[in-house]
Coordinates of C-alpha atoms and ligand atoms in Angstrom, one line a residue:
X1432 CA -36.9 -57.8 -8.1
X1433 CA -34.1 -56.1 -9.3
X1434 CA -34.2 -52.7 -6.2
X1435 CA -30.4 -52.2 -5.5
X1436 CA -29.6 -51.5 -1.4
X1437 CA -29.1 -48.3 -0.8
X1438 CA -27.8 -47.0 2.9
X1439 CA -27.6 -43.0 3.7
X1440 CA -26.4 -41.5 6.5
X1441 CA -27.8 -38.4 7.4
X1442 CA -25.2 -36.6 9.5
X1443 CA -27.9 -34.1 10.2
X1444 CA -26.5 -31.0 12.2
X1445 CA -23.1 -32.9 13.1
X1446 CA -19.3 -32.3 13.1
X1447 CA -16.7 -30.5 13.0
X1448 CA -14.2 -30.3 10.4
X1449 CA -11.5 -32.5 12.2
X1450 CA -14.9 -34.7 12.9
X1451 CA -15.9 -34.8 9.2
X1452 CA -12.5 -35.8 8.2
X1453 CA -12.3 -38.7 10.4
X1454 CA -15.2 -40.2 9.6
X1455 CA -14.4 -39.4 5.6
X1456 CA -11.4 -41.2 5.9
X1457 CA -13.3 -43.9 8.3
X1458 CA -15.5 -44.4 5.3
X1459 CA -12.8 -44.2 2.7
X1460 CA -10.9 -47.3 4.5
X1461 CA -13.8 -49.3 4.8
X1462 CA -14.1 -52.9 2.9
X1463 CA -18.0 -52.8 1.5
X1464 CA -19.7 -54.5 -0.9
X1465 CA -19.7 -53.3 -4.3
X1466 CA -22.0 -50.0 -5.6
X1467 CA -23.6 -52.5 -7.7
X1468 CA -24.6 -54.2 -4.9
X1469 CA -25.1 -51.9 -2.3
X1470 CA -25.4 -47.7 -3.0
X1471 CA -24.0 -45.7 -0.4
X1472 CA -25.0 -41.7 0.1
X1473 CA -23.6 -40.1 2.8
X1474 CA -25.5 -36.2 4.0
X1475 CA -23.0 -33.8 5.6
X1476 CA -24.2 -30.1 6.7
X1477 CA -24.3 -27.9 3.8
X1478 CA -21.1 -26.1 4.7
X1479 CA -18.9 -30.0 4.5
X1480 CA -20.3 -30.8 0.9
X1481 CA -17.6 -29.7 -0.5
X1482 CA -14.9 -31.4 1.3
X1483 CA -16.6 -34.2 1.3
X1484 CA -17.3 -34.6 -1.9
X1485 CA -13.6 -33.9 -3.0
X1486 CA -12.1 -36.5 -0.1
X1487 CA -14.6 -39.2 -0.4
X1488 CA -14.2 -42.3 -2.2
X1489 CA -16.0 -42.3 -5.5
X1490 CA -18.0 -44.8 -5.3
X1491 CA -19.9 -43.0 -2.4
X1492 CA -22.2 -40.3 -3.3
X1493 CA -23.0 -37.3 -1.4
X1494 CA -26.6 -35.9 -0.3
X1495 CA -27.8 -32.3 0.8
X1496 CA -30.1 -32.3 3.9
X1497 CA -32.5 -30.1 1.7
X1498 CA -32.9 -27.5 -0.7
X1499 CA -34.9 -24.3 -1.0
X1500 CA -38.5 -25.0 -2.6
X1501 CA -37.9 -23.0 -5.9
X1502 CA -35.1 -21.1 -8.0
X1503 CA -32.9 -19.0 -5.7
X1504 CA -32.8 -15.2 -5.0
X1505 CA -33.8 -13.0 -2.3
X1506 CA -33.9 -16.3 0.4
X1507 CA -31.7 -15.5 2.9
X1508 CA -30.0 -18.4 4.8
X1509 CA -31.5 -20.8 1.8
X1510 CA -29.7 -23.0 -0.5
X1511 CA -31.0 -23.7 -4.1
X1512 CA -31.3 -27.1 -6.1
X1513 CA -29.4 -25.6 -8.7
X1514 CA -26.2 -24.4 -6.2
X1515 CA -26.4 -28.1 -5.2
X1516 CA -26.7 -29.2 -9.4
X1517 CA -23.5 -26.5 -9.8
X1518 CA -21.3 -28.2 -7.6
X1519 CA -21.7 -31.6 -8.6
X1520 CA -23.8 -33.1 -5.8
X1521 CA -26.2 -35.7 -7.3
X1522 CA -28.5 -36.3 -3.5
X1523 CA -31.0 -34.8 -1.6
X1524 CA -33.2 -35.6 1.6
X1525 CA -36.6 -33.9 1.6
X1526 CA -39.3 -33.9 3.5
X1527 CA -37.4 -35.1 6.6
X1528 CA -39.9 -35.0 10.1
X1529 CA -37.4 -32.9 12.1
X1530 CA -37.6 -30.6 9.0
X1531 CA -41.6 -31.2 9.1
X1532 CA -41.9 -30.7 13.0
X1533 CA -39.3 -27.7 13.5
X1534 CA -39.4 -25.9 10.5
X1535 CA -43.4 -26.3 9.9
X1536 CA -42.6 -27.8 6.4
X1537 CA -46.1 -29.1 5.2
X1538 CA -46.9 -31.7 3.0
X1539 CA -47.5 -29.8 0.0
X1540 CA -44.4 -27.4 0.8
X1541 CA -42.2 -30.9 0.9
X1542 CA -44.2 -32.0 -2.7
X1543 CA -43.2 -28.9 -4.1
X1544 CA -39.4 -29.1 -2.9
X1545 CA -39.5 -32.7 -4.3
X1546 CA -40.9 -31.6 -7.6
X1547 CA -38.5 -28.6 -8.3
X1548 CA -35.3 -30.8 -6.9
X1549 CA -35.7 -33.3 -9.4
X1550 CA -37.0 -31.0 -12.4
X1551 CA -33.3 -29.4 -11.5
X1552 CA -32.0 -33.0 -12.0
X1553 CA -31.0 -33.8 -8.6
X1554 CA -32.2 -37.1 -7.2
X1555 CA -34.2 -36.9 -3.9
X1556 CA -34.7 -39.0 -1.1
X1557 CA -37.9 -38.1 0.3
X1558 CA -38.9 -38.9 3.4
X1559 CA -42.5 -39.7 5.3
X1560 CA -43.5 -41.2 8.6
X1561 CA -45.6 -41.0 11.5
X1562 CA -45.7 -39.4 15.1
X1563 CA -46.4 -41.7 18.0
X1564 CA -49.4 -40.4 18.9
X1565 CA -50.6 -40.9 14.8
X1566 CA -49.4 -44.8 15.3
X1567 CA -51.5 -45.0 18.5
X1568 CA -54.6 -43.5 17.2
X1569 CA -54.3 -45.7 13.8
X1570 CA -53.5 -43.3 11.5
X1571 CA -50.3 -44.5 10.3
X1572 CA -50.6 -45.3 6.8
X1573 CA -53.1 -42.7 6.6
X1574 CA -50.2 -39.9 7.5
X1575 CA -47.7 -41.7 5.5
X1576 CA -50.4 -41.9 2.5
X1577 CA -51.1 -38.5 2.8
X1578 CA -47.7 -37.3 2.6
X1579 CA -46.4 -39.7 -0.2
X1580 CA -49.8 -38.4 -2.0
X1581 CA -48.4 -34.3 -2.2
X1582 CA -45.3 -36.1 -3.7
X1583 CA -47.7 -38.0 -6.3
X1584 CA -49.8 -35.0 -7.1
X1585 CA -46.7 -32.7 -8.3
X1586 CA -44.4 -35.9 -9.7
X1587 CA -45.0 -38.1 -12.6
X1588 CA -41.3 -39.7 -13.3
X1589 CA -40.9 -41.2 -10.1
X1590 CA -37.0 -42.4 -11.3
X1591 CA -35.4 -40.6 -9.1
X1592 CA -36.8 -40.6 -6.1
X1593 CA -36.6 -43.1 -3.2
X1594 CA -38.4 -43.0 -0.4
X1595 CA -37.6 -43.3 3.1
X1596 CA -39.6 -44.6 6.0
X1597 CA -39.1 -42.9 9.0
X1598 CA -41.1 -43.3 12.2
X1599 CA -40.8 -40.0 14.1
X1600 CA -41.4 -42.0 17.3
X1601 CA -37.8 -44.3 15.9
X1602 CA -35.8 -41.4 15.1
X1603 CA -32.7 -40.7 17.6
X1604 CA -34.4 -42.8 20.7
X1605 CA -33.3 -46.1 20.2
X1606 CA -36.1 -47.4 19.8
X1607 CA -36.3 -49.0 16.6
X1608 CA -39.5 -49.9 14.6
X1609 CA -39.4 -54.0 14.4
X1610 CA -38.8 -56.1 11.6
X1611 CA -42.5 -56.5 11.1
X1612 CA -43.6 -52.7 11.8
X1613 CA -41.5 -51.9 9.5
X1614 CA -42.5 -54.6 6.8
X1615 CA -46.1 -53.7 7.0
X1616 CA -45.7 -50.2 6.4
X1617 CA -43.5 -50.3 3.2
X1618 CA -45.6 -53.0 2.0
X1619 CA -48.8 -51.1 2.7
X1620 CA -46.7 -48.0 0.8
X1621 CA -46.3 -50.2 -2.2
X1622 CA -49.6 -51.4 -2.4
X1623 CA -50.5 -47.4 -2.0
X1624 CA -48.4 -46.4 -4.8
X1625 CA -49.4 -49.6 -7.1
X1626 CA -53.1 -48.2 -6.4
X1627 CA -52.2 -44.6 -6.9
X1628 CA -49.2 -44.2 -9.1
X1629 CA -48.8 -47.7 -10.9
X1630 CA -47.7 -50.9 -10.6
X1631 CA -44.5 -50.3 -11.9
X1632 CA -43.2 -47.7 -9.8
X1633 CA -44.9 -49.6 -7.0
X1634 CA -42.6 -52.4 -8.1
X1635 CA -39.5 -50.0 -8.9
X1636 CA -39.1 -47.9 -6.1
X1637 CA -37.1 -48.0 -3.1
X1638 CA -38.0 -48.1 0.2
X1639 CA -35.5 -47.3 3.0
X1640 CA -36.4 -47.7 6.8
X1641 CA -35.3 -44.9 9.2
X1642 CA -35.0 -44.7 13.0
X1643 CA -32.4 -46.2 15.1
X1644 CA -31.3 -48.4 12.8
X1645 CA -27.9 -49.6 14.4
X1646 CA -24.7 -52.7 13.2
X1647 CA -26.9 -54.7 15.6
X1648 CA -30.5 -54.5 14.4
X1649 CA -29.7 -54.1 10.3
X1650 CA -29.5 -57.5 9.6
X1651 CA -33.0 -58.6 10.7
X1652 CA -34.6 -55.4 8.9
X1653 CA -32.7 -55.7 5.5
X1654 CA -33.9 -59.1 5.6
X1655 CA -37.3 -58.3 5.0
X1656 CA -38.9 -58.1 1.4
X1657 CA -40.0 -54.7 1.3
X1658 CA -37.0 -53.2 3.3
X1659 CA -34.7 -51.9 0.5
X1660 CA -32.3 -49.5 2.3
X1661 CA -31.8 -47.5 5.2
X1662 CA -31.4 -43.7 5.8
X1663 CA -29.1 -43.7 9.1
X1664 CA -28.6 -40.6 12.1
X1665 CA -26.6 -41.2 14.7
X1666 CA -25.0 -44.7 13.9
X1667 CA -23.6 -43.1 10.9
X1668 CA -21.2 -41.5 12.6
X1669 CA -19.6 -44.2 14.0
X1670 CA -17.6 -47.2 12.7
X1671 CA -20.9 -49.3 12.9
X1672 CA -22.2 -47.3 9.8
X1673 CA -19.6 -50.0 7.5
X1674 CA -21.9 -53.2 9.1
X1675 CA -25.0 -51.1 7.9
X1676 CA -23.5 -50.8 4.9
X1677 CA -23.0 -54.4 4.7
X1678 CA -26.2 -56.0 5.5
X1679 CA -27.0 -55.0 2.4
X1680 CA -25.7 -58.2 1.1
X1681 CA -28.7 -60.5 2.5
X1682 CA -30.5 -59.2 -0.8
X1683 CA -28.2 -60.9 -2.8
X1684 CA -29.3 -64.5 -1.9
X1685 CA -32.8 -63.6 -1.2
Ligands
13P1183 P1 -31.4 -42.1 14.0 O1 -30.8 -43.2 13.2 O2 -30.4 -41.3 14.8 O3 -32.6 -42.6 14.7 O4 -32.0 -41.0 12.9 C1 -32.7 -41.5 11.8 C2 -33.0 -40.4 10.9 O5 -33.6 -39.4 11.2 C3 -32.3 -40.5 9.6 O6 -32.7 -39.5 8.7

């Protein structure tokens, strides 16, 4: 199939300096399998990219946590796509739910971010995903359909983006989506895009899983077919973020 692994570990609003540079040098000690067999992208706060991109190993990339919609200017507190293209850093995460809940960022406001990030040359990791109470009512590929669609409607090279599968009712409770929850919904996201963008994105693209992914429960999901990556909170903070990394590796015999 020919979709590399990719694991990224969004720090979100984490960390201290001394914090940051033990779990930089934590990563930078670690024994993982190859960037050609596994891509690693790690998401500090805005203020850490720098450091971290200067201490990091190289064959780790780095990721903002999000950019401001369009070109910069009179934004206060905002950070532009091409600040992000100036210093070097190749990643960013759109469209996340704690984004989409807190800050009221709508589905067309995240297609536009997504559009304008990678028309700046950055590559995006965009995330979609459901509430609890969409899940329970049915609506869950409907949501996730919805929100991939504002990303179809303003993107037609689809290169650089991967997508990222986040259950909102997953994320930071410990309660992970299952093997087969999660299965269903990046295969019913393929099929979406193979309907609505083409069969060969559909067959391109990557799909991580998000939401309490842990060094105990990655195995089982990076088994499945349609699980092609994972975009990690809390756990990649912690030493158990190198066995994420790792169970990358079940690809390889697949
Ligand atoms: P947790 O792994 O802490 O559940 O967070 C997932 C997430 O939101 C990654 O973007």
């Amino acid at each position: 199939m020919g979709r590399k692994f990719i694991v990224g570990g969004n720090w979100k609003c984490n960390g201290t300096s001394d914090e940051v540079k033990k779990i930089v040098s934590m990563l930078n000690e670690a024994e993982v399998p190859s960037q050609d067999v596994v891509e690693v992208v790690v998401s500090p706060p805005f203020v850490f990219l720098p450091m971290v991109k200067s201490q990091l190993r190289p064959d780790f990339q780095v990721a903002a946590q999000n950019c401001w919609v369009k070109k910069g200017g009179a934004f206060t507190g905002e950070v532009s796509a091409e600040m992000l293209v100036n210093l070097g850093i190749p990643w960013v995460i759109l469209g996340h739910s704690e984004r989409r809940a807190l800050l009221n960022e709508s589905n067309e406001f995240v297609g536009d971010k997504v559009a304008y990030a990678l028309a700046q040359g950055l590559k995006v990791i965009a995330c979609v995903g459901e509430t609890l109470e969409q899940r329970e009512s049915g609506s869950t590929m409907a949501v996730v359909a919805e929100q991939t669609k504002a990303i179809a409607d303003r993107v037609s090279d689809w290169s650089n983006v991967v997508l990222a599968y986040e259950p909102v009712w997953a994320i930071g409770t410990g309660k992970v989506a299952s093997p087969a929850q999660a299965q269903e919904v990046h295969f019913e996201l393929r099929k979406w895009l193979q309907q609505n963008v083409g069969a060969e994105v559909a067959d391109s693209i990557r799909i991580m899983y998000g939401g309490s992914v842990n060094g105990a429960n990655c195995k089982e999901l990076a088994a499945k077919p349609d699980v092609d990556g994972f975009l990690v909170g809390g756990a990649s903070l912690k030493p158990e973020f190198i066995d994420i990394i790792k169970s990358g590796t079940v690809k390889k015999t697949a």
